[in-house]
Structure formats: C-alpha cells, structure tokens
mmCIF file of N, CA and C in Angstrom:
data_model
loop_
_atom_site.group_PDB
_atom_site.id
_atom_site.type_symbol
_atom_site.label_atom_id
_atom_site.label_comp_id
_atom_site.label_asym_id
_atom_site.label_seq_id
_atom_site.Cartn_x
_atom_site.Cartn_y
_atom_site.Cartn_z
ATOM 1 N N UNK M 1 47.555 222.516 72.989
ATOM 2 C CA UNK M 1 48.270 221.286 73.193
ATOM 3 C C UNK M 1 49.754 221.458 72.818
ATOM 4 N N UNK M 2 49.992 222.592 71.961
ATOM 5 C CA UNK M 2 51.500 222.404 71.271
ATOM 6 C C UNK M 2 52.178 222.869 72.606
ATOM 7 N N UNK M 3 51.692 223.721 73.742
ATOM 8 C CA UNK M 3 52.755 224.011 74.785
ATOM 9 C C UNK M 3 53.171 223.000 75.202
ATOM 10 N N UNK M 4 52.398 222.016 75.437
ATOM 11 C CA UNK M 4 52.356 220.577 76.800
ATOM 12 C C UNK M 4 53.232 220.140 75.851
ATOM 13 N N UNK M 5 53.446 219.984 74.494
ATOM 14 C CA UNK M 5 54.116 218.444 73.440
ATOM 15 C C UNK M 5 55.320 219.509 73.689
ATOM 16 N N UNK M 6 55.570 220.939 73.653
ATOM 17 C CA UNK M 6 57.009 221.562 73.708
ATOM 18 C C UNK M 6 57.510 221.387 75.164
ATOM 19 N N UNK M 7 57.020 221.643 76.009
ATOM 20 C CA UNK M 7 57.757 220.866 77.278
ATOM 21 C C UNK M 7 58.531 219.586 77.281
ATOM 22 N N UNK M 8 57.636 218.699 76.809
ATOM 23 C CA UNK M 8 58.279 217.845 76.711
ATOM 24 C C UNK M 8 59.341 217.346 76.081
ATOM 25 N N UNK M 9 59.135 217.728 74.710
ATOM 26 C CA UNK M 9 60.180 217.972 73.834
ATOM 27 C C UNK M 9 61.312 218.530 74.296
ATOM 28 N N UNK M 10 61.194 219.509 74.453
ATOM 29 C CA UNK M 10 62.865 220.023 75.276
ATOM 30 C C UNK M 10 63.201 219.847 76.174
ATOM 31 N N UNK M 11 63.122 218.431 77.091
ATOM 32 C CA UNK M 11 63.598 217.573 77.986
ATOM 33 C C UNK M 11 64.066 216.452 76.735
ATOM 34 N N UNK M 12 63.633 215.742 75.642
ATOM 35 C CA UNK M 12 64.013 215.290 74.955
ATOM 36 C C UNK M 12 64.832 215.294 74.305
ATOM 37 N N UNK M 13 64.639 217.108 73.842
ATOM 38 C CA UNK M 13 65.712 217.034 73.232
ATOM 39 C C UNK M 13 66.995 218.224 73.327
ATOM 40 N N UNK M 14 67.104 218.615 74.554
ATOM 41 C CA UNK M 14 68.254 219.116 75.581
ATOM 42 C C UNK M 14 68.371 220.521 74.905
ATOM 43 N N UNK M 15 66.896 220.845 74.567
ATOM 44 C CA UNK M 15 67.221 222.797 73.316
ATOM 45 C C UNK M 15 67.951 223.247 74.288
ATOM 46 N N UNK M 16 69.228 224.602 73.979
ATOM 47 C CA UNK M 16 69.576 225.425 74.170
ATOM 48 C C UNK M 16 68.285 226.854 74.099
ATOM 49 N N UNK M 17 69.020 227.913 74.301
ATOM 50 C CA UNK M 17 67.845 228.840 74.592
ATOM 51 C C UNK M 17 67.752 229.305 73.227
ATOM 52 N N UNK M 18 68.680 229.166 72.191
ATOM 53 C CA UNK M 18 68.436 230.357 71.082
ATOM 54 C C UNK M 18 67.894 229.214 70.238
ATOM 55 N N UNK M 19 67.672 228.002 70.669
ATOM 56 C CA UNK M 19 67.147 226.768 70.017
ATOM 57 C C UNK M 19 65.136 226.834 69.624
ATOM 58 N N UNK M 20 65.300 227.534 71.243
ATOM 59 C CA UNK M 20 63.539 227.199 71.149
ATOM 60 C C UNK M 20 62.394 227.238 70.235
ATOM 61 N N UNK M 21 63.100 228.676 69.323
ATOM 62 C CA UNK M 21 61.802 228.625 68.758
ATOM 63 C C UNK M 21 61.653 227.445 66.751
ATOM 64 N N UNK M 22 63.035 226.970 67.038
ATOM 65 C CA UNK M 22 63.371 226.030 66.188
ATOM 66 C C UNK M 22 62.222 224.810 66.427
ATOM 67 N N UNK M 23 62.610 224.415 67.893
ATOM 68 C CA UNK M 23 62.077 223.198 68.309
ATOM 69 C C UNK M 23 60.235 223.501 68.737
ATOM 70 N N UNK M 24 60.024 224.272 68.576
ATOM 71 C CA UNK M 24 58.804 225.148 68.472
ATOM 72 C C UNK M 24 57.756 224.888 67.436
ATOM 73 N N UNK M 25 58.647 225.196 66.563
ATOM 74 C CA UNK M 25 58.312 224.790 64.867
ATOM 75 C C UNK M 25 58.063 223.383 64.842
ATOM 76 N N UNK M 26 58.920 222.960 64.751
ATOM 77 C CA UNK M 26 58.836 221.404 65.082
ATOM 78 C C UNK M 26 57.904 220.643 65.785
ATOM 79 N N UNK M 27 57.355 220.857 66.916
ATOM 80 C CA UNK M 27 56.209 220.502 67.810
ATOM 81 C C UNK M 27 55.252 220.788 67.111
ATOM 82 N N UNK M 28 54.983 221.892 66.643
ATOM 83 C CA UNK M 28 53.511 221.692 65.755
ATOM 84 C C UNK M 28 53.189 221.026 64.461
ATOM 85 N N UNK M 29 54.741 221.190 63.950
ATOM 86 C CA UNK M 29 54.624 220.291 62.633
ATOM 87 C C UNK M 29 54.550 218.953 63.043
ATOM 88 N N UNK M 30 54.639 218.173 64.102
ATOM 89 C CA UNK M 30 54.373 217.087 64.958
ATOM 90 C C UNK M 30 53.353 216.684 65.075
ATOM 91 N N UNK M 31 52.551 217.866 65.837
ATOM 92 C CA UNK M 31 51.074 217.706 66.174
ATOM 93 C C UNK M 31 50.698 217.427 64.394
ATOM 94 N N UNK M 32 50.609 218.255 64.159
ATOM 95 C CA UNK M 32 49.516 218.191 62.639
ATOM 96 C C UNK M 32 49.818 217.258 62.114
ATOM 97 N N UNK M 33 51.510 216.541 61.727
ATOM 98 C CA UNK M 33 51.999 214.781 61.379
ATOM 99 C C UNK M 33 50.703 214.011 62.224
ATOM 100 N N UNK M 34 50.235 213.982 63.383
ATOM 101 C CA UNK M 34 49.677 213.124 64.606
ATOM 102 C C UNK M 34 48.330 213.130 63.881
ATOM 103 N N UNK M 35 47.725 214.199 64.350
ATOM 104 C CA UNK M 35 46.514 214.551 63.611
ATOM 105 C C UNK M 35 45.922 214.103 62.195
ATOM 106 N N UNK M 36 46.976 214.351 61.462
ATOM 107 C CA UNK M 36 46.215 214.087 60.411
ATOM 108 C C UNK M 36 46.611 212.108 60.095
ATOM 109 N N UNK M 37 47.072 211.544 60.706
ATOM 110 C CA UNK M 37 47.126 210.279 61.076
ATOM 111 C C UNK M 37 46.061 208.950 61.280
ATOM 112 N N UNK M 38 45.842 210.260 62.414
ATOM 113 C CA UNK M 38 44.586 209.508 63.369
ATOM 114 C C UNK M 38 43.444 208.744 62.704
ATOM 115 N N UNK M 39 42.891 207.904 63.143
ATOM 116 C CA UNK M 39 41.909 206.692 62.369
ATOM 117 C C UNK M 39 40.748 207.837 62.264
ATOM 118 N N UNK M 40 39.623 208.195 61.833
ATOM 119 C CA UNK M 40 38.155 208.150 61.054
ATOM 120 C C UNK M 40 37.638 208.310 62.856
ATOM 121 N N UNK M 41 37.102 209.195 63.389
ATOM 122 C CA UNK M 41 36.425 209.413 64.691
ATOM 123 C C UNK M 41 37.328 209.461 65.828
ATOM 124 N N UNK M 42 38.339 209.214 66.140
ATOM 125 C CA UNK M 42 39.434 209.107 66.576
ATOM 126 C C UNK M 42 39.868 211.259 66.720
ATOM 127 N N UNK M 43 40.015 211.745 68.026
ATOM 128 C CA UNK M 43 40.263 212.683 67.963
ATOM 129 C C UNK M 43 41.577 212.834 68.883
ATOM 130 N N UNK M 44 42.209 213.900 68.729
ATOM 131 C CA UNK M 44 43.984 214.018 69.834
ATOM 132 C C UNK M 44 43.275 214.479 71.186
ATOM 133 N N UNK M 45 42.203 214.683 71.737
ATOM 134 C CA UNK M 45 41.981 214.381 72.939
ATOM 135 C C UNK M 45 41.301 213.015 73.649
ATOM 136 N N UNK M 46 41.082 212.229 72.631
ATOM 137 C CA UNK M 46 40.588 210.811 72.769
ATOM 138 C C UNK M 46 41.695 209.854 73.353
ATOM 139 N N UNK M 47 42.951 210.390 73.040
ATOM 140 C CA UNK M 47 44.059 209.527 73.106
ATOM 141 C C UNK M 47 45.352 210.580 73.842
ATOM 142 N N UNK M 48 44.653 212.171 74.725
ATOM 143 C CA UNK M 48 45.637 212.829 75.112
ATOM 144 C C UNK M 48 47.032 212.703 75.566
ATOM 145 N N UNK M 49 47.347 211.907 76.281
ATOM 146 C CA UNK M 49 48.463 211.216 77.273
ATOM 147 C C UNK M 49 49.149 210.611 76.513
ATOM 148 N N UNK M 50 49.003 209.832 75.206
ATOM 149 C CA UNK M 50 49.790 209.029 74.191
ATOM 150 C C UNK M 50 50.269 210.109 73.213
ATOM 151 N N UNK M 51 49.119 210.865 72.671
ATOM 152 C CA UNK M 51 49.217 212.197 71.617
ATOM 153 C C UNK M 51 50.290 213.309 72.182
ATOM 154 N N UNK M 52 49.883 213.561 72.840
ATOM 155 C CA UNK M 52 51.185 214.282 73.759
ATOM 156 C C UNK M 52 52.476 213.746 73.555
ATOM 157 N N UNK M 53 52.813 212.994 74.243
ATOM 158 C CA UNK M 53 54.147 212.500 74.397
ATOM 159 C C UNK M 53 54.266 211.813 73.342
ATOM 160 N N UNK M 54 53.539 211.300 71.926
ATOM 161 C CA UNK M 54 54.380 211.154 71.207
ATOM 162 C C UNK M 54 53.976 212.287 70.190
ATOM 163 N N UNK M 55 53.762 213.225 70.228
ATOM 164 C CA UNK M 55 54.143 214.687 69.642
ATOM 165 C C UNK M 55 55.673 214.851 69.601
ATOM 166 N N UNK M 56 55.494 214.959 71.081
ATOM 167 C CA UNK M 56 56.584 215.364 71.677
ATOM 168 C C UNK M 56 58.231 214.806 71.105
ATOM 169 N N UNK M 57 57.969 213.553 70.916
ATOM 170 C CA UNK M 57 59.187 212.458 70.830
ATOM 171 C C UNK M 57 59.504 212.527 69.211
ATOM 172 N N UNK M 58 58.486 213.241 68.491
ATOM 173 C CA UNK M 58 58.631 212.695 66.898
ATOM 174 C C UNK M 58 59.434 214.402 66.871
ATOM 175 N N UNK M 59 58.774 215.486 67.568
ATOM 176 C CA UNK M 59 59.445 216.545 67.445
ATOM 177 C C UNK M 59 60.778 216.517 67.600
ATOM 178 N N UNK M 60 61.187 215.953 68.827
ATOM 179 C CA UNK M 60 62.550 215.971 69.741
ATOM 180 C C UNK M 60 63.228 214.977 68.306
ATOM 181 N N UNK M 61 63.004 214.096 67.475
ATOM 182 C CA UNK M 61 63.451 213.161 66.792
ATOM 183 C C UNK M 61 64.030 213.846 65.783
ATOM 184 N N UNK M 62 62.992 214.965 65.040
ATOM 185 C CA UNK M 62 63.281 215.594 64.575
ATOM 186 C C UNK M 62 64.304 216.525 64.542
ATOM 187 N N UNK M 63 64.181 216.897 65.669
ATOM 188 C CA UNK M 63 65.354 218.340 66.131
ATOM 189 C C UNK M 63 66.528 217.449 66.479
ATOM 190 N N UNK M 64 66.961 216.484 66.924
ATOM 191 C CA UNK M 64 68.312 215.486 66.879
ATOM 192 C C UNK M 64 68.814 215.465 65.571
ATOM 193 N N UNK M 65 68.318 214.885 64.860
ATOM 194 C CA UNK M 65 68.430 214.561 63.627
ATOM 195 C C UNK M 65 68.997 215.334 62.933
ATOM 196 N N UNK M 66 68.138 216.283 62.904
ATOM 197 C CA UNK M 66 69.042 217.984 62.464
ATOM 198 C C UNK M 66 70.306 218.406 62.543
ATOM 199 N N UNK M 67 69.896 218.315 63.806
ATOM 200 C CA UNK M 67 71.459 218.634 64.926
ATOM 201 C C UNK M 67 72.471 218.296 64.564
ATOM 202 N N UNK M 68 72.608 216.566 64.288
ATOM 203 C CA UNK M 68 73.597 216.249 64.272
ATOM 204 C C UNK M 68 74.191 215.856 63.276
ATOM 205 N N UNK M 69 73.212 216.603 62.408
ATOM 206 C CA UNK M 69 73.099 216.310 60.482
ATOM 207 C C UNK M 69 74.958 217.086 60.205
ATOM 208 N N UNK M 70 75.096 217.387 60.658
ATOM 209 C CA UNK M 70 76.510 218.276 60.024
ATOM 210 C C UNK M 70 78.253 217.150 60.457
ATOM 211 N N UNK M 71 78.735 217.567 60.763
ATOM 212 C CA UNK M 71 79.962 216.760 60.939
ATOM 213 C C UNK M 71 80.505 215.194 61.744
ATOM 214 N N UNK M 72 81.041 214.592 60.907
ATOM 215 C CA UNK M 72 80.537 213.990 61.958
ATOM 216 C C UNK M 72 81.980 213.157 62.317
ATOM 217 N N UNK M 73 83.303 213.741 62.150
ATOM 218 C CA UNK M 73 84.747 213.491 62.392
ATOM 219 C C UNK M 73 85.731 214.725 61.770
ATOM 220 N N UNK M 74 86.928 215.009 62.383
ATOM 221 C CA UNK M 74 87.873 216.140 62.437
ATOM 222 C C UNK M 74 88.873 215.796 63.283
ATOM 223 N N UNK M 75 90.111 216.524 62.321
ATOM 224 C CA UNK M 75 91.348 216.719 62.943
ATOM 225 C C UNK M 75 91.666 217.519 63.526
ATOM 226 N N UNK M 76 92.536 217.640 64.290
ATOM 227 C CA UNK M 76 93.008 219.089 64.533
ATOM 228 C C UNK M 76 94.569 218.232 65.525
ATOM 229 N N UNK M 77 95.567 218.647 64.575
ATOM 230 C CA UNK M 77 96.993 217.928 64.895
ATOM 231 C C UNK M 77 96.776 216.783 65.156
ATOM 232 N N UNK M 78 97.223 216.037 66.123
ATOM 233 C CA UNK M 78 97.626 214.653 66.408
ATOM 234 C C UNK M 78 95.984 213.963 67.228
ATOM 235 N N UNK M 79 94.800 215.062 67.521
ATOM 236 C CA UNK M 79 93.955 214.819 67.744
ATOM 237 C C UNK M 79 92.653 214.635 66.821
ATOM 238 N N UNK M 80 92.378 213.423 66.586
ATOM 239 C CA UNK M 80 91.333 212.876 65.619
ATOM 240 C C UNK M 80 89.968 212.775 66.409
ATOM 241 N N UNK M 81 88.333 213.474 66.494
ATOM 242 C CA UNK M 81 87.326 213.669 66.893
ATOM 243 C C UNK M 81 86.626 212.808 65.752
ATOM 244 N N UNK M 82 85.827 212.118 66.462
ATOM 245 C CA UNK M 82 85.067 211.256 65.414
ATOM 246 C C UNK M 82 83.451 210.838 66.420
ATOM 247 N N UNK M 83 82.468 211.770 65.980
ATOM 248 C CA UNK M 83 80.961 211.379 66.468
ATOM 249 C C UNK M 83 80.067 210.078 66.000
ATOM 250 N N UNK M 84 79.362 209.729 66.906
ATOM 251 C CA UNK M 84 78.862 208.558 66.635
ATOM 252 C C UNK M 84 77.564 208.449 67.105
ATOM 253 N N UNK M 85 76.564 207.089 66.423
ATOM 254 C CA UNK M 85 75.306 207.078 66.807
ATOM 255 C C UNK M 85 74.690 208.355 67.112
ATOM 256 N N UNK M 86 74.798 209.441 66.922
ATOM 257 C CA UNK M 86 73.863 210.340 67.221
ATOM 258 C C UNK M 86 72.658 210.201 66.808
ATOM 259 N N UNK M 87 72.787 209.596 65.903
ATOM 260 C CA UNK M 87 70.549 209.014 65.016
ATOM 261 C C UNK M 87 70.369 208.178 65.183
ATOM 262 N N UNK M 88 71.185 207.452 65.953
ATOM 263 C CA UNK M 88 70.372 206.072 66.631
ATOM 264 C C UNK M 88 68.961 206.907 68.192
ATOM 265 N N UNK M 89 69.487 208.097 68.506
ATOM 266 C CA UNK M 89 68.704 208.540 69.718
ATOM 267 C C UNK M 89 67.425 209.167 68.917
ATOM 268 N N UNK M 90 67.180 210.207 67.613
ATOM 269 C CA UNK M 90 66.530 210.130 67.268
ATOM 270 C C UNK M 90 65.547 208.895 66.621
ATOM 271 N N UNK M 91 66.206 208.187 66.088
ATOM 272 C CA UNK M 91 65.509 206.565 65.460
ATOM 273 C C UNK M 91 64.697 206.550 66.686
ATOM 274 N N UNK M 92 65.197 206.193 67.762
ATOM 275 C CA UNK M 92 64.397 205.543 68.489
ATOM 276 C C UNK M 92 63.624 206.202 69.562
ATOM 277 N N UNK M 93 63.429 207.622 69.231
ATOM 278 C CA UNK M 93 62.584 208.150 69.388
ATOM 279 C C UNK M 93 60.864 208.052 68.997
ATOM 280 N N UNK M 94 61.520 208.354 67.231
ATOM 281 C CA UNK M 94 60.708 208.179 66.581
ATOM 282 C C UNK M 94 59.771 207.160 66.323
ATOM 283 N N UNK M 95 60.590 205.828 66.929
ATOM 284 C CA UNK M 95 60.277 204.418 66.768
ATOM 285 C C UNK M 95 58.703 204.701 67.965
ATOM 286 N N UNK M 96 59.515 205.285 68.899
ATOM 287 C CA UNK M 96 58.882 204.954 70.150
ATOM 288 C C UNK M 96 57.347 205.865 70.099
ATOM 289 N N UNK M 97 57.272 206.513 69.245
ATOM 290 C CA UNK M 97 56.377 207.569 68.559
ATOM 291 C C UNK M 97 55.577 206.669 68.372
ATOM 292 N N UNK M 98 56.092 206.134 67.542
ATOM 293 C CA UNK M 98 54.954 205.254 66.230
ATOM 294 C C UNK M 98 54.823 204.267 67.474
ATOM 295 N N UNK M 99 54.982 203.677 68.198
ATOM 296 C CA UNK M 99 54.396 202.749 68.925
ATOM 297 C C UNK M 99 53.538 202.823 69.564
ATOM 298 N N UNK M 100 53.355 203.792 70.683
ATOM 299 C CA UNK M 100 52.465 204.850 71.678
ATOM 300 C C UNK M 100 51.085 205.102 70.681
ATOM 301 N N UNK M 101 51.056 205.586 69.117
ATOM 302 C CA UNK M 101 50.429 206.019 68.838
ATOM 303 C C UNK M 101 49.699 204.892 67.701
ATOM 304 N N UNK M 102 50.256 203.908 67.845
ATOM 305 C CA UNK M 102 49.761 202.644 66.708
ATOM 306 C C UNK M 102 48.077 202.246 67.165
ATOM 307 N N UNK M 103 47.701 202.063 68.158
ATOM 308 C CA UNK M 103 46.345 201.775 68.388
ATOM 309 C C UNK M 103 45.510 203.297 67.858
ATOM 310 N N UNK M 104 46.401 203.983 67.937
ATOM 311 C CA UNK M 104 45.367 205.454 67.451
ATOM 312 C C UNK M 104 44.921 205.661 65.581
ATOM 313 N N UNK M 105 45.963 205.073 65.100
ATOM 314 C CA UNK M 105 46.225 205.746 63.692
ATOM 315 C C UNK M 105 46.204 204.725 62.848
ATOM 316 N N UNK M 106 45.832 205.116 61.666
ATOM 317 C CA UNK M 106 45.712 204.528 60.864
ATOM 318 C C UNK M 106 46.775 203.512 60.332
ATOM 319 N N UNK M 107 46.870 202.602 59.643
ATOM 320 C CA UNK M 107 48.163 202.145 59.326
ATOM 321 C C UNK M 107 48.406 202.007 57.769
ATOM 322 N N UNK M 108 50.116 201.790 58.117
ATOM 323 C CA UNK M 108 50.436 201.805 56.525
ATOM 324 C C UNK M 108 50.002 201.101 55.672
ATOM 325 N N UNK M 109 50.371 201.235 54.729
ATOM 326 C CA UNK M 109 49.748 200.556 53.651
ATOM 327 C C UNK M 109 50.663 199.041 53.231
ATOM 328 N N UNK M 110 50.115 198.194 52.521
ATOM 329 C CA UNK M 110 51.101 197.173 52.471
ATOM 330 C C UNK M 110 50.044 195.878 51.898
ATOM 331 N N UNK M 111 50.730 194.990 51.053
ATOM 332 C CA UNK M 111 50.316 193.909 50.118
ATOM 333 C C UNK M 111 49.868 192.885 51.189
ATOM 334 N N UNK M 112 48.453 192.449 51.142
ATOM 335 C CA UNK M 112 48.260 191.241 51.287
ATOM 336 C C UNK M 112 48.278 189.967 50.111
ATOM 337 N N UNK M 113 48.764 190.113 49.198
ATOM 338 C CA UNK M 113 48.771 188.892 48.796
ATOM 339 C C UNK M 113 48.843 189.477 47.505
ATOM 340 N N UNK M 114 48.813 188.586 46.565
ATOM 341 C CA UNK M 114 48.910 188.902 44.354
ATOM 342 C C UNK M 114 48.069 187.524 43.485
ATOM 343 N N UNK M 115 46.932 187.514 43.480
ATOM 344 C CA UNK M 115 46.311 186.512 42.875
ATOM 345 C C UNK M 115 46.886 186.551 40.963
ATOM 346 N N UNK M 116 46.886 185.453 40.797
ATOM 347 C CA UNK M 116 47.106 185.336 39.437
ATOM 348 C C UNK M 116 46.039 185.154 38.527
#
C-alpha cells in the first residue's frame, strides 16, 4: 500500500527527485500513524480508497511543513523577499486527512461533563 499512498503524495507534495526517498519515509510513517488509529475490527483495506489518500495527504502535510520550516523573509539590497502561508497548505491537508478518515478511527479523547 505504501507505493499507491507515495504516488499520491508526490502530486501533493511537488517532491523534487533527490526529495523522494525523504517523502518515502514519510508515507509509511503515515500509514502506521493510520493504522494504528483505526477503530477495534476496522482494517486499512476495509476503508482502502479513504486510507490511501489520506496516507497520502498526512504524508504530503508532513513533507510541506518541513520544507518550509526554514526561512521565511530576506534582504538582499533594496530587495526585501518575505514567504507566506506556506502551512496553511499543509494544515489543510492534514485537516483534510482527519476528515476522510473520521468514520474509520477512533476518536480523541475529551470531557463529557465534571459531576460534583
């Protein structure tokens, strides 16, 4: 399965060639994030077509993120470079991850209520 989630991924997330086996890494550490997720009987071919592509999207989220982890404005003479939103494309990657895969997986944890 990690080939099919790396295809996709690097349409996601635009690898260069000396990139691949970065974003490689990443896809499986994806899958196994997915996997070990999943609800109690619930398997990643039960839900292939969702599991996939959001492998894929949490990988690509990942490898953005990275990417664009380093600078993010520079001078050079009278010309000022200044990058922007670049993790808004991962965010909402990732977002889009967790959505695809919400009927599959378990969910977070969180307070119903505090009796006294």
């Amino acid at each position: 399965m990690t080939d099919e989630i790396y295809t996709i991924a690097a349409v996601f997330a635009g690898v260069g060639e000396n990139e691949e086996p970065t974003l490689e890494k990443l896809c499986g550490a994806a899958e196994t994030e997915l996997r070990a997720r999943l609800r109690r009987g619930i398997a990643p071919e039960d839900c292939r077509g969702s599991f996939i592509c959001a492998a894929a999207m949490l990988a690509a989220s990942h490898f953005l993120a990275a990417r664009t982890a380093g600078v993010k404005s520079f001078t050079a003479g009278a010309v000022t470079v200044t990058s922007g939103g670049e993790g808004t494309d991962a965010a909402d990657l990732r977002t889009q991850a967790e959505l695809l895969m919400r009927p599959f997986c378990t969910g977070a944890l969180g307070f119903l209520g505090v009796r006294a």
